[in-house]
Coordinates of C-alpha atoms in Angstrom, one line a residue:
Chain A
X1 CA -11.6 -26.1 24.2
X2 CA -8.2 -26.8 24.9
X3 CA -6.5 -25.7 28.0
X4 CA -3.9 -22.5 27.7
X5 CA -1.7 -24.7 29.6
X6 CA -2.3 -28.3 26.9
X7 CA -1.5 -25.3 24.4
X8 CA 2.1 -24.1 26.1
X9 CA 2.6 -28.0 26.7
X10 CA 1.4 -28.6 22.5
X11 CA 4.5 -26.1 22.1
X12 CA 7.3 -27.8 24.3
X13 CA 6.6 -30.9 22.4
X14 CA 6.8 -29.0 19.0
X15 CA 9.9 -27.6 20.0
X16 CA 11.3 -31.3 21.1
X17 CA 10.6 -32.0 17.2
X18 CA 13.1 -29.9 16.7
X19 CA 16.0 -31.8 18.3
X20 CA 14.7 -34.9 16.2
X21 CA 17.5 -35.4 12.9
X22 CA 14.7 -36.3 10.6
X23 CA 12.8 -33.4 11.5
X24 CA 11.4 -31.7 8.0
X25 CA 8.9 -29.7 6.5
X26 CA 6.0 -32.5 6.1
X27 CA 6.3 -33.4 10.0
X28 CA 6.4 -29.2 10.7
X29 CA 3.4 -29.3 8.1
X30 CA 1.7 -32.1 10.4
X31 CA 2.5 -30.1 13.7
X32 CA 1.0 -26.6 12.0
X33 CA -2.5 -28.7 11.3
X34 CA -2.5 -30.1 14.5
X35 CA -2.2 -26.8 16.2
X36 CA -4.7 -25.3 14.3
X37 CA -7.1 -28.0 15.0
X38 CA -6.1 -27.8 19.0
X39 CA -6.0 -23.6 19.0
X40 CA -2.8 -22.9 18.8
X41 CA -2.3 -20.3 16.4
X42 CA 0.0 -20.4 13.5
X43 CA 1.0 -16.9 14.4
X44 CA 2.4 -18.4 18.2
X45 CA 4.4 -21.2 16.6
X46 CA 6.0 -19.3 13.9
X47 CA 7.1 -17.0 17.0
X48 CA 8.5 -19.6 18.5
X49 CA 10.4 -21.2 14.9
X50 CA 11.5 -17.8 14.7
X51 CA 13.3 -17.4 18.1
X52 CA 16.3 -17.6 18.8
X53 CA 17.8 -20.2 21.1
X54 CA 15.9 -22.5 22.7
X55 CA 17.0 -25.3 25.2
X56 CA 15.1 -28.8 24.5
X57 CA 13.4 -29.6 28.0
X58 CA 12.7 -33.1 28.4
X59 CA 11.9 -34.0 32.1
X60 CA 13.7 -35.7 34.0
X61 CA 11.3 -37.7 36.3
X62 CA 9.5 -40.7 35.2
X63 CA 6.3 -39.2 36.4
X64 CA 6.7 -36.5 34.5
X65 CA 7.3 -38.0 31.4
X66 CA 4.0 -40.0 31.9
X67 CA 2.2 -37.1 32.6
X68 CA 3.8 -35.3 29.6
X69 CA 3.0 -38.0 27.1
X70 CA -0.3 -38.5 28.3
X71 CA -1.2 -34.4 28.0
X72 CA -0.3 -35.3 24.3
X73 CA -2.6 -38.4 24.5
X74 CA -5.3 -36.4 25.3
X75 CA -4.5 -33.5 23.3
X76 CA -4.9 -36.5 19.9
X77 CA -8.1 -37.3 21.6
X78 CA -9.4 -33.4 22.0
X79 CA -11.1 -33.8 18.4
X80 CA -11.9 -37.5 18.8
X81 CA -9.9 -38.9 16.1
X82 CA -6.7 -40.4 16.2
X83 CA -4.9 -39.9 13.3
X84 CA -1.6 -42.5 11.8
X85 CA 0.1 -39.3 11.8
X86 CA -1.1 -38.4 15.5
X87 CA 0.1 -41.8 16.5
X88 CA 3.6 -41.6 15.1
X89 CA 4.2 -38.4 17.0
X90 CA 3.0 -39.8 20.4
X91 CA 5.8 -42.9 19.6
X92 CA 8.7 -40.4 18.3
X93 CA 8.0 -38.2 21.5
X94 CA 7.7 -41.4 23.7
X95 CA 11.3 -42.6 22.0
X96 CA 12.3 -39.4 22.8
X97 CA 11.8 -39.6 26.3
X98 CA 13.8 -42.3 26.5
X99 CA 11.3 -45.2 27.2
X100 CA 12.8 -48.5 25.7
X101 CA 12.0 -48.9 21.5
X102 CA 10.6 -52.2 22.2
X103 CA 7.5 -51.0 24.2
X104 CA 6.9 -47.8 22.3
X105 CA 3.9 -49.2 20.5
X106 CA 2.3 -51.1 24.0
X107 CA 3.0 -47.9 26.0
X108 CA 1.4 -45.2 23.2
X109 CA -1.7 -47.7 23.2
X110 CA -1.9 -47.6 26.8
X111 CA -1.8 -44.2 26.7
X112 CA -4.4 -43.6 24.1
X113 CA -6.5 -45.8 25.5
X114 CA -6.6 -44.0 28.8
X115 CA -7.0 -40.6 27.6
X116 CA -10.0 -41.9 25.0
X117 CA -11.5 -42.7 28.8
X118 CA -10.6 -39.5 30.5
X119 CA -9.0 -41.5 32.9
X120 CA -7.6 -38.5 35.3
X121 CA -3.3 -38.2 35.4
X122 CA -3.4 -39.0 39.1
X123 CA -5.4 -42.1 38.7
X124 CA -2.6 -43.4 36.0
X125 CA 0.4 -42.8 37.5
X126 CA -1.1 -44.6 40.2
X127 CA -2.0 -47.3 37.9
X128 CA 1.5 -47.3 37.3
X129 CA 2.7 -47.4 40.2
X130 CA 0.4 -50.5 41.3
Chain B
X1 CA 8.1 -56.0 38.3
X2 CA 4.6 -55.2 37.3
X3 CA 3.5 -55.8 33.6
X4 CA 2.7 -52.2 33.4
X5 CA 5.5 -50.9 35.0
X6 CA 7.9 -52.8 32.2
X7 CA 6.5 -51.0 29.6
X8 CA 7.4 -47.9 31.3
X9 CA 10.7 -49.2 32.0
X10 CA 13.7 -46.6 30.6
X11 CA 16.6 -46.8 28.9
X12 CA 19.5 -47.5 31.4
X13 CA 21.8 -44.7 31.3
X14 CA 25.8 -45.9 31.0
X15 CA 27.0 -45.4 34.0
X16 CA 29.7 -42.8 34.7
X17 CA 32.8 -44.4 35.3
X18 CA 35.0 -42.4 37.6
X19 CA 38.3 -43.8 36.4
X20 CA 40.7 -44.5 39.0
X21 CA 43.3 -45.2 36.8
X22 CA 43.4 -42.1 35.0
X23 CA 43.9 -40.5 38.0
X24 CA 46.7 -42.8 38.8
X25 CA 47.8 -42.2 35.5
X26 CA 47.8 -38.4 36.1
X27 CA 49.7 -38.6 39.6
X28 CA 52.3 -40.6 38.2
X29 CA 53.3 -38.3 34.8
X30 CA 53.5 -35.6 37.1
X31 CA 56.0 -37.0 39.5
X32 CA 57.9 -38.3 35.6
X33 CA 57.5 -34.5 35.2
X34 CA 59.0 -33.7 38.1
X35 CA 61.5 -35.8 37.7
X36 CA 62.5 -35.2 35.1
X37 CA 63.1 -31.9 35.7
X38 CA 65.1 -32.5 38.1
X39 CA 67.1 -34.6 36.5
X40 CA 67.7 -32.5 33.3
X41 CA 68.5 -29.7 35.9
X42 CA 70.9 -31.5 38.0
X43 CA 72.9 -32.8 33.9
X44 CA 72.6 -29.6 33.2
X45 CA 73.9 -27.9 35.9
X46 CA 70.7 -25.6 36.0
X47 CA 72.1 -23.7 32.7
X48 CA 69.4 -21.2 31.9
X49 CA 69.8 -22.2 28.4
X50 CA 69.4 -25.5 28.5
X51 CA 66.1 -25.1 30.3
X52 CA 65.2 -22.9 27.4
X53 CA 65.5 -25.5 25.1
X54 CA 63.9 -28.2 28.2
X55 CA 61.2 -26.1 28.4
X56 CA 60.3 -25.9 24.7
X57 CA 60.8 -30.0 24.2
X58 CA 58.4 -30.5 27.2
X59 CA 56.3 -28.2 25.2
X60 CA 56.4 -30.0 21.9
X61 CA 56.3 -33.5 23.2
X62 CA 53.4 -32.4 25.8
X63 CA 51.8 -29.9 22.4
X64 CA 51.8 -34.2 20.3
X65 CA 50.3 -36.0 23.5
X66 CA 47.5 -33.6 23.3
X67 CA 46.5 -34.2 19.8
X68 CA 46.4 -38.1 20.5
X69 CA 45.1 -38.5 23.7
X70 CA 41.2 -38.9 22.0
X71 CA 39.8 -39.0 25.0
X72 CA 40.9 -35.5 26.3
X73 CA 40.5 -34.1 22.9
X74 CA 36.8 -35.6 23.2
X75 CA 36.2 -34.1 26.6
X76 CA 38.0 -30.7 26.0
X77 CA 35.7 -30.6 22.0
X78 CA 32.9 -31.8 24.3
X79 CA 31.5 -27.7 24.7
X80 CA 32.3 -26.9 21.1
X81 CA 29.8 -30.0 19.8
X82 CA 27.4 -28.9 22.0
X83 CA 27.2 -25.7 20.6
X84 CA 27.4 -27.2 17.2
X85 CA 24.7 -29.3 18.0
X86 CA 22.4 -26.1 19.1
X87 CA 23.3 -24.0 16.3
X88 CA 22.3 -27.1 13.7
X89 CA 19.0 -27.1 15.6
X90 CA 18.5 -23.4 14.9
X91 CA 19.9 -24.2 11.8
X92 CA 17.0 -26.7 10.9
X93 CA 14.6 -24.6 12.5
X94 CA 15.3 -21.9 9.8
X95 CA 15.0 -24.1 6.9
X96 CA 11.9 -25.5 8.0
X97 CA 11.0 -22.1 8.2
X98 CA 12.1 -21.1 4.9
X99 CA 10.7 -24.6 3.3
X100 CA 7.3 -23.3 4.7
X101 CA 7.5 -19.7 3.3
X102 CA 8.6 -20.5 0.2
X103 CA 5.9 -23.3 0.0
X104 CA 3.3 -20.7 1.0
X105 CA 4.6 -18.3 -2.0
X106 CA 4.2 -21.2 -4.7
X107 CA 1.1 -21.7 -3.5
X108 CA -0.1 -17.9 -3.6
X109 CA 1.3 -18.3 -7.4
X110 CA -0.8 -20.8 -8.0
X111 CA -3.9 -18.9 -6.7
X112 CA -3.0 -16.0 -8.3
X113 CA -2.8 -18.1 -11.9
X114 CA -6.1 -19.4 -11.0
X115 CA -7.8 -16.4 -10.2
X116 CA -6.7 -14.7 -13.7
X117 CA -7.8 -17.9 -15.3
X118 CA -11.3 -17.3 -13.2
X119 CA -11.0 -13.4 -14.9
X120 CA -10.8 -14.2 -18.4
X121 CA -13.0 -17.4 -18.3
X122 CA -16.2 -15.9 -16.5
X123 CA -16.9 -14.4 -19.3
X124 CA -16.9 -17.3 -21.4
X125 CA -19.0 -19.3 -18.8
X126 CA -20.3 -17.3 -16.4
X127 CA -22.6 -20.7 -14.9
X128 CA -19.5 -22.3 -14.0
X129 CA -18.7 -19.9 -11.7
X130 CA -22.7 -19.6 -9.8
X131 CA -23.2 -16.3 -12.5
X132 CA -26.8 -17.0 -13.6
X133 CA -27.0 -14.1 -16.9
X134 CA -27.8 -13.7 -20.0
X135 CA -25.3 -15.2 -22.8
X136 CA -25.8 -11.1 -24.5
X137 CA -26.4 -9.0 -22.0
X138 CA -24.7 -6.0 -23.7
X139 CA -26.7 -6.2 -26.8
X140 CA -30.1 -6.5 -24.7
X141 CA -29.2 -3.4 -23.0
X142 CA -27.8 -1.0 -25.6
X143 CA -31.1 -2.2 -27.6
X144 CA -33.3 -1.6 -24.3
X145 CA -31.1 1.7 -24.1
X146 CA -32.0 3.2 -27.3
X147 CA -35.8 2.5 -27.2
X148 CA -35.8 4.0 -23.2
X149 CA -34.0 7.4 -24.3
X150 CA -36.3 8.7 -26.7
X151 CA -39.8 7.3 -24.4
X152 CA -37.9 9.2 -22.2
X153 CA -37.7 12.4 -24.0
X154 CA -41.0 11.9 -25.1
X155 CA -42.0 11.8 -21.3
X156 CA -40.4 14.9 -20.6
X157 CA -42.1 16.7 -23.6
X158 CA -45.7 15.2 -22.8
X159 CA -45.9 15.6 -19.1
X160 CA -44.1 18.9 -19.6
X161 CA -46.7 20.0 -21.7
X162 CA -49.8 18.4 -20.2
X163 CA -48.4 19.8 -16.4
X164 CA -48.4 23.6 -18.1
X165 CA -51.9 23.4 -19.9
X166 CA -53.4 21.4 -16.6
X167 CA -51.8 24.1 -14.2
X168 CA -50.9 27.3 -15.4
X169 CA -52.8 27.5 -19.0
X170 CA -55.0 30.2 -19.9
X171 CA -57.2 29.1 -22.6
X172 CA -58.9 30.9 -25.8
X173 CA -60.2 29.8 -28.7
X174 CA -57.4 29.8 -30.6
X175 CA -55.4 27.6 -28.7
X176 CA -58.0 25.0 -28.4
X177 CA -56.0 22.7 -31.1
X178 CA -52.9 22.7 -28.7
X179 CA -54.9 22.4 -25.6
X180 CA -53.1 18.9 -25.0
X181 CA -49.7 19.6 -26.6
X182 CA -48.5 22.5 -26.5
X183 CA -45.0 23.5 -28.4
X184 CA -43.9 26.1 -26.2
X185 CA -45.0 24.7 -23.5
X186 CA -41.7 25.3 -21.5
X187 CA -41.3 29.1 -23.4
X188 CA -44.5 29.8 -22.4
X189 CA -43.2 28.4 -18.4
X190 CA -40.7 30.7 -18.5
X191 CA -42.0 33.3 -19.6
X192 CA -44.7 33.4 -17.2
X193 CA -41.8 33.0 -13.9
X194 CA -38.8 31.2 -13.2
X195 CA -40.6 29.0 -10.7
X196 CA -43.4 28.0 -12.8
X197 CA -40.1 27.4 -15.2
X198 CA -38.5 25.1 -12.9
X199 CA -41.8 23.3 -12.1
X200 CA -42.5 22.5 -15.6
X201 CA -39.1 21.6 -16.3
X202 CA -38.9 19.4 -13.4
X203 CA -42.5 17.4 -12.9
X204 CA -41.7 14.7 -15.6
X205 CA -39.0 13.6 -13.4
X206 CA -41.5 12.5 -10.3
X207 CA -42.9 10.1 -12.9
X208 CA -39.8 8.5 -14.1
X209 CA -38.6 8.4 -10.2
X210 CA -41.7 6.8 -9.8
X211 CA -40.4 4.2 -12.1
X212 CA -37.5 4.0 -11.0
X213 CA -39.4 3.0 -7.7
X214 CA -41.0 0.3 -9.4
X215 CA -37.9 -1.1 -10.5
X216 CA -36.5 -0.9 -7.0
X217 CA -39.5 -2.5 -5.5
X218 CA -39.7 -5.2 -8.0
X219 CA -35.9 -6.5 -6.4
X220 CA -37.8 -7.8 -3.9
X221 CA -40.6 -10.5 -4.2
X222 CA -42.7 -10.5 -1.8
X223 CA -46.2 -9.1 -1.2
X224 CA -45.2 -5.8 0.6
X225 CA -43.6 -4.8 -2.3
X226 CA -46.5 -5.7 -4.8
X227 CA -48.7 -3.5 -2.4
X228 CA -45.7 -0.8 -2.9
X229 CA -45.8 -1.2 -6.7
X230 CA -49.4 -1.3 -7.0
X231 CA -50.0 2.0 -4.4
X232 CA -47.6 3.7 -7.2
X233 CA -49.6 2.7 -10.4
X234 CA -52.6 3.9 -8.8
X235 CA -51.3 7.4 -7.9
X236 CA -49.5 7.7 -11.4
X237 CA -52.9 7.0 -12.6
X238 CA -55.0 9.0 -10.1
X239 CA -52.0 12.1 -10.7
X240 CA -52.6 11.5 -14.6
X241 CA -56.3 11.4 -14.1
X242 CA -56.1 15.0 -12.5
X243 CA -53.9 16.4 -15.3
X244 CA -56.6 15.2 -18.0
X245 CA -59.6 16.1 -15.9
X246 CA -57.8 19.8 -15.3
X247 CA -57.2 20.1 -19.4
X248 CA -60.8 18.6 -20.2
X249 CA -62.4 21.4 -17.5
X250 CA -60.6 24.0 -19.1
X251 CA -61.6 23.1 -22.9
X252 CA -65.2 22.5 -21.5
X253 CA -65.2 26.1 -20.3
X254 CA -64.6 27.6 -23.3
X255 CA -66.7 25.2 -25.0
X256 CA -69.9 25.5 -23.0
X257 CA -72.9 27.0 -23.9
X258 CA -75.3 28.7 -21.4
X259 CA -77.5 25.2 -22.3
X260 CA -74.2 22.9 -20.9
X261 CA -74.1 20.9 -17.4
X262 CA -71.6 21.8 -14.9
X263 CA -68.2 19.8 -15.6
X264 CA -68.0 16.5 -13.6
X265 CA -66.3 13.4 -13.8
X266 CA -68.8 11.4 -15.6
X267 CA -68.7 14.5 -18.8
X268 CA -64.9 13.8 -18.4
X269 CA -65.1 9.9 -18.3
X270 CA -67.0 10.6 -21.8
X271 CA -64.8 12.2 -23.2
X272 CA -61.8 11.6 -26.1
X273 CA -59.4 13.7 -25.0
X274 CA -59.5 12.8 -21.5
X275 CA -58.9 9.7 -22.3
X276 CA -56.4 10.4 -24.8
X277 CA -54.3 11.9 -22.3
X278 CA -54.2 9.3 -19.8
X279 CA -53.0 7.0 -22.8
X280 CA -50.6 9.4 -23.9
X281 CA -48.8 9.8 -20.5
X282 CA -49.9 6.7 -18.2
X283 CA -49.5 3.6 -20.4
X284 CA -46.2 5.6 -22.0
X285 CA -45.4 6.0 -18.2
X286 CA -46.1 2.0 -17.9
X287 CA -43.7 1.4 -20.9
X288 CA -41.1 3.8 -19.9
X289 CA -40.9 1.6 -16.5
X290 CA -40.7 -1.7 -17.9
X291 CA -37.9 -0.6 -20.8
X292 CA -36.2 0.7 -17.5
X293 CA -36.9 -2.1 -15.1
X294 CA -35.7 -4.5 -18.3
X295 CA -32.7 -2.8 -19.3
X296 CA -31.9 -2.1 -15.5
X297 CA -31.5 -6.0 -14.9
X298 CA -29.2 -6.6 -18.4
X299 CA -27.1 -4.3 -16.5
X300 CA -27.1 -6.0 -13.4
X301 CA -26.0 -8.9 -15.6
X302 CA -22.7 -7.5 -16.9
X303 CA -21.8 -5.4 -13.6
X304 CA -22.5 -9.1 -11.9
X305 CA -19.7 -10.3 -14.5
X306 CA -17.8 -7.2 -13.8
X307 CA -17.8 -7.8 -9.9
X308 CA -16.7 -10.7 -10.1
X309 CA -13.9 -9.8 -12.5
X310 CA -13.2 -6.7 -9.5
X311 CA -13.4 -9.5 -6.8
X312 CA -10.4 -12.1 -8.3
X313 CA -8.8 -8.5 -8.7
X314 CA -8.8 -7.7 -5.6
X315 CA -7.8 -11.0 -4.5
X316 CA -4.8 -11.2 -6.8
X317 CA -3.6 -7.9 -4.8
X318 CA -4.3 -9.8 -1.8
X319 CA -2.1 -12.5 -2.6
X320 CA 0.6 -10.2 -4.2
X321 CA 0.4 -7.8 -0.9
X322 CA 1.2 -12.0 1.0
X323 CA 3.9 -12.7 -1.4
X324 CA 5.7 -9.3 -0.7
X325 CA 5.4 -9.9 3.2
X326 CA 6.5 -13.0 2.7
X327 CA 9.4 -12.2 0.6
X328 CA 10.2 -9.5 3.3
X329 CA 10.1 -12.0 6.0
X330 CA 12.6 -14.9 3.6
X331 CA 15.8 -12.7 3.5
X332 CA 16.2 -12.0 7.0
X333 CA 15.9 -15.9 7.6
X334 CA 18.5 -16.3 4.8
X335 CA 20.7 -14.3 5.9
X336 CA 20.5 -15.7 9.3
X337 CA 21.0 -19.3 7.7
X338 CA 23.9 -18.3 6.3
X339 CA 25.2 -16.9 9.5
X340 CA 24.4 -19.6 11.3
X341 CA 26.1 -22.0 8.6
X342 CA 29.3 -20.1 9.0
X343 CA 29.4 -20.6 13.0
X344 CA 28.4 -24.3 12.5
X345 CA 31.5 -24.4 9.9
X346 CA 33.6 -22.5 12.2
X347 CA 32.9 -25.3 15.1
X348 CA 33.3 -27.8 12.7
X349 CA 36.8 -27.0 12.4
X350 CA 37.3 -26.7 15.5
X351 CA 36.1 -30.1 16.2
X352 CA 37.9 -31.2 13.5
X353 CA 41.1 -29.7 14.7
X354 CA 42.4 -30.3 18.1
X355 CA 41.9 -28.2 21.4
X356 CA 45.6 -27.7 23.6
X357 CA 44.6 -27.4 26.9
X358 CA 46.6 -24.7 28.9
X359 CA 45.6 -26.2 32.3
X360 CA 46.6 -29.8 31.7
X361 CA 49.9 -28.1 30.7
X362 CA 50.6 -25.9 32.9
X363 CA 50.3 -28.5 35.3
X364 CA 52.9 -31.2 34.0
X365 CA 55.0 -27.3 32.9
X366 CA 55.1 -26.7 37.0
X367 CA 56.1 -30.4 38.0
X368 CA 59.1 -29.9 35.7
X369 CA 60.2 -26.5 36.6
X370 CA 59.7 -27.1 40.4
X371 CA 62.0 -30.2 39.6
X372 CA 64.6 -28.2 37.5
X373 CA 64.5 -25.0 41.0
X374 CA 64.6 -28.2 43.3
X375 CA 67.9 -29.9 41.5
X376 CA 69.3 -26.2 41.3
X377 CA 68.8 -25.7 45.6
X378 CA 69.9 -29.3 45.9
X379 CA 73.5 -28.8 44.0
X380 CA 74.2 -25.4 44.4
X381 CA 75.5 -24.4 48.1
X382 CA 77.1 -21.2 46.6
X383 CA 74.6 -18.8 47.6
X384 CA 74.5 -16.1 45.1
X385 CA 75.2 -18.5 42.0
X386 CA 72.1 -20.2 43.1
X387 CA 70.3 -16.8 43.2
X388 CA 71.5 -15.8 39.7
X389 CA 70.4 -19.1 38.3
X390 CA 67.2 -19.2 40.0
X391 CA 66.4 -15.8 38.7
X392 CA 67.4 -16.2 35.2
X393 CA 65.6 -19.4 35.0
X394 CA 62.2 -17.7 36.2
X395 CA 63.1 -15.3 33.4
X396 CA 62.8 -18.0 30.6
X397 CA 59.9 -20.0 32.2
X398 CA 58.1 -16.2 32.0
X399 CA 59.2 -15.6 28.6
X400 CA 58.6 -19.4 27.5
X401 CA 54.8 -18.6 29.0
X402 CA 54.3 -15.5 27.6
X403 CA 55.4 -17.4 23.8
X404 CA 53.2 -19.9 23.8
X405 CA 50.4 -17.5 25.4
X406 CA 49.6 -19.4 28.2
X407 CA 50.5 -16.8 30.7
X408 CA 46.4 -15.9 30.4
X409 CA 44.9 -18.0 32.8
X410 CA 40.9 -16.7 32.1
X411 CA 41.0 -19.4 29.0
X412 CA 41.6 -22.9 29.5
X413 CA 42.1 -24.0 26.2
X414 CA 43.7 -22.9 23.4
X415 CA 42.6 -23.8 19.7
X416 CA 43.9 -25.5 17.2
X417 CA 41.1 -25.0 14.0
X418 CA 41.5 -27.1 10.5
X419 CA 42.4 -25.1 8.0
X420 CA 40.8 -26.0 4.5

């Protein structure tokens, strides 16, 4: 079961899809099915479509990113399969939070890899950090 | 650097370059401000006029450096792209929205085709759909229909008759030939009491609910409901038995000599009539069940068909009821579109056009009149001429504010928009 707070987290990242230009209805498509598969109901993110302003929040601190990209690695592994489509959210979102293009595909693998291994947040950073 | 730590490496940020020059830049077009001023003033003798017509030409000229300088028409648009930027965000937010909903009508369309396809086929090929019936269930049953209404009239009439004679009949010779059937059986009911009326009238209907039970129990195949079926056989028989052994007593009374045994079941079991009866009423009663039981199921067949029909109905009003709420839900996103369109235009041509900015002015405007005052206190020692000019000079630089409407100081911009 996926965590209320993976859920709220599912929805910051679906709003950051928002701020993408080539944002359209296939990727919004893509997002609906993976919210339905990780619990989020359509009903919450067709609340959130629907409201009004919303600033896009993408943190600041490199920790934070890490920790925020690998929620979403964990949340691709929550039905243990990693989809192409999965995978090219996890890069967009990883471009997004402004780690360089060139490592995009080394850095999502890490990730994944990690999170297929439960490997706790603390533990990674710290991996990091080494 | 660790391995790991390059991949996690960011983008570097350009750095903010705090320009120095501009700065520089800024100091020293105040002091040409400023002197100028001055100068004008002191050519000019301070004329009130002619710092009218200053005024206005540092205006203009300042109004044309404005709209060139890119990079303070790039800083002062900077808010108004912002915005821009949010509202195209909300902007693609509700057309995803309305791609969505619009894509979740068509595809209630097509449902709805398919279940109406689903109606009208079903009854072509009822197995494609999990139906298992019979290819003429209608026929089967109006055929079953008109054989079960007359074995059920005939029920009515013989257990009618046989429950009178068995219960309430008085026998004498003369009656003997209808001492199975009688005509007036129900007449004779009446006559003799409403309530032996209404029991008459009504005891051929425990047999045929009996039936009925059979049929019910029969829906269900398993052994408790054999032992249920068979239990009600055997007391439609035993109940039958009584109703020819009753009838069979009676005619034996009136039949018997002095010479004659005492009626018992084994003088009964001998007899015709006793056994006549039971054929006339029990293996009718069987019959009766199975036409019933038979034409029952053909009509399970077609009201299986007709279910299923009802079921695609009431999904097609389903969907309908979805397409409506749906609809509902598109034009306030529409119209919101369109609004938001029409502010995203609006800053467009704003962005487009150029932004004058009040402050920057006023602050060269200040340089030059505190250097026009200045060269007027510098030349004039005459006291009260320099009053007068002073004064009428604050008069135009108030009037030349209040023209250009940048006596307001809450707004520090003022717009210039494209017009198409």
């Amino acid at each position: 079961m996926i965590s209320t707070e993976l859920k709220s987290h599912f929805l910051r990242l679906y709003l950051m899809a928002f701020s993408d230009d080539n944002f359209d209805v296939l990727e919004m498509q893509m997002l609906y099915k993976f919210a339905e598969e990780r619990g989020v109901n359509k009903e919450q993110l067709n609340t959130i479509l629907l409201q009004p302003s919303h600033e896009t929040f993408i943190p600041e601190d490199l920790d934070k990113k890490i920790e925020y990209l690998y929620d979403l690695a964990i949340m691709i592994w929550a039905d243990n399969i990693v989809t192409d489509d999965e995978k090219t959210a996890l890069k967009k979102y990883a471009l997004k939070f402004g780690f360089l293009e060139e490592n995009i595909g080394e850095l999502t693998q890490f990730l994944l890899k990690h999170a297929k291994n439960n490997l706790p947040k603390e533990d990674l950073i710290k991996l990091i950090n080494e | 650097m660790s391995p790991l730590k390059k991949i996690f490496a960011l983008k570097n940020k350009e750095p903010q370059k705090i320009d120095t020059d501009q700065k520089e830049d800024i100091k020293k077009i105040k002091l040409t401000f400023f002197e100028s001023g001055y100068g004008s003033s002191k050519q000019a003798e301070g004329n009130d006029i002619v710092f009218k017509a200053c005024l206005e030409d540092v205006y203009m000229d300042y109004k044309g450096k404005c709209r060139e300088d890119e990079n303070l028409q790039k800083e002062l648009k900077s808010p108004y792209v912002e915005e821009k930027g949010k509202h195209e965000t909300e902007l693609k937010k509700r057309k995803t929205a309305l791609g969505l909903l619009e894509e979740s009508i068509s595809n209630l369309e097509e449902k709805i085709v398919l279940f109406k396809n689903d109606m009208v086929e079903v009854k072509r090929e009822p197995e494609k759909y999990g139906l298992e019936v019979d290819k003429k269930p209608k026929a089967q049953f109006y055929l079953g229909l008109t054989v079960l209404i007359p074995i059920t009239f005939y029920l009515l009439v013989f257990y009618m008759s046989a429950s009178f004679s068995a219960f309430f009949k008085n026998f004498d010779s003369e009656e003997l030939t209808s001492a199975i059937f009688d005509g007036n059986a129900l007449k004779k009911a009446i006559d003799g009491g409403w309530l032996e009326g209404i029991f008459i009238a009504t005891i051929p209907f425990a047999f045929m609910g009996l039936g009925y039970l059979v049929h019910m129990f029969q829906k269900h195949k398993d052994w408790i409901s054999y032992i249920k079926i068979t239990i009600l056989f055997i007391v439609t028989f035993i109940f039958d038995a009584i109703l020819a052994y009753q009838i069979e007593k009676k005619i034996y009374e009136i039949q018997k000599t002095p010479d004659s045994l005492p009626f018992d079941i084994g003088i009964a079991f001998s007899s015709v009539e006793f056994w006549g009866i039971i054929f006339a009423g029990f293996i009718v009663y069987i019959i009766w069940g199975l036409v019933f039981d038979f034409i029952m199921k053909e009509y399970d067949n077609f009201d299986k068909i007709k279910s299923f029909i009802r079921t695609k109905r009431e999904d097609v009003e389903n969907c309908e009821i979805n397409i409506s709420k749906i609809i509902q839900k598109l034009n306030p996103i529409k119209e919101e579109i369109s609004g938001i369109e029409g502010k995203i235009n609006d800053l467009q041509r704003t962005i487009d056009g150029f932004v004058f900015s009040n402050k920057h002015y006023l602050t060269y405007h200040s340089e030059y009149v505190k250097g026009w005052f200045l060269a007027i206190t510098d030349n004039f020692e005459a006291l009260k001429r320099r009053d007068e000019l002073l004064s009428k000079c604050v008069e135009i630089e108030k009037s030349h504010l209040i023209k250009h409407h940048i006596n307001n100081e809450d707004y520090e911009g003022r717009l210039y928009k494209l017009i198409n």
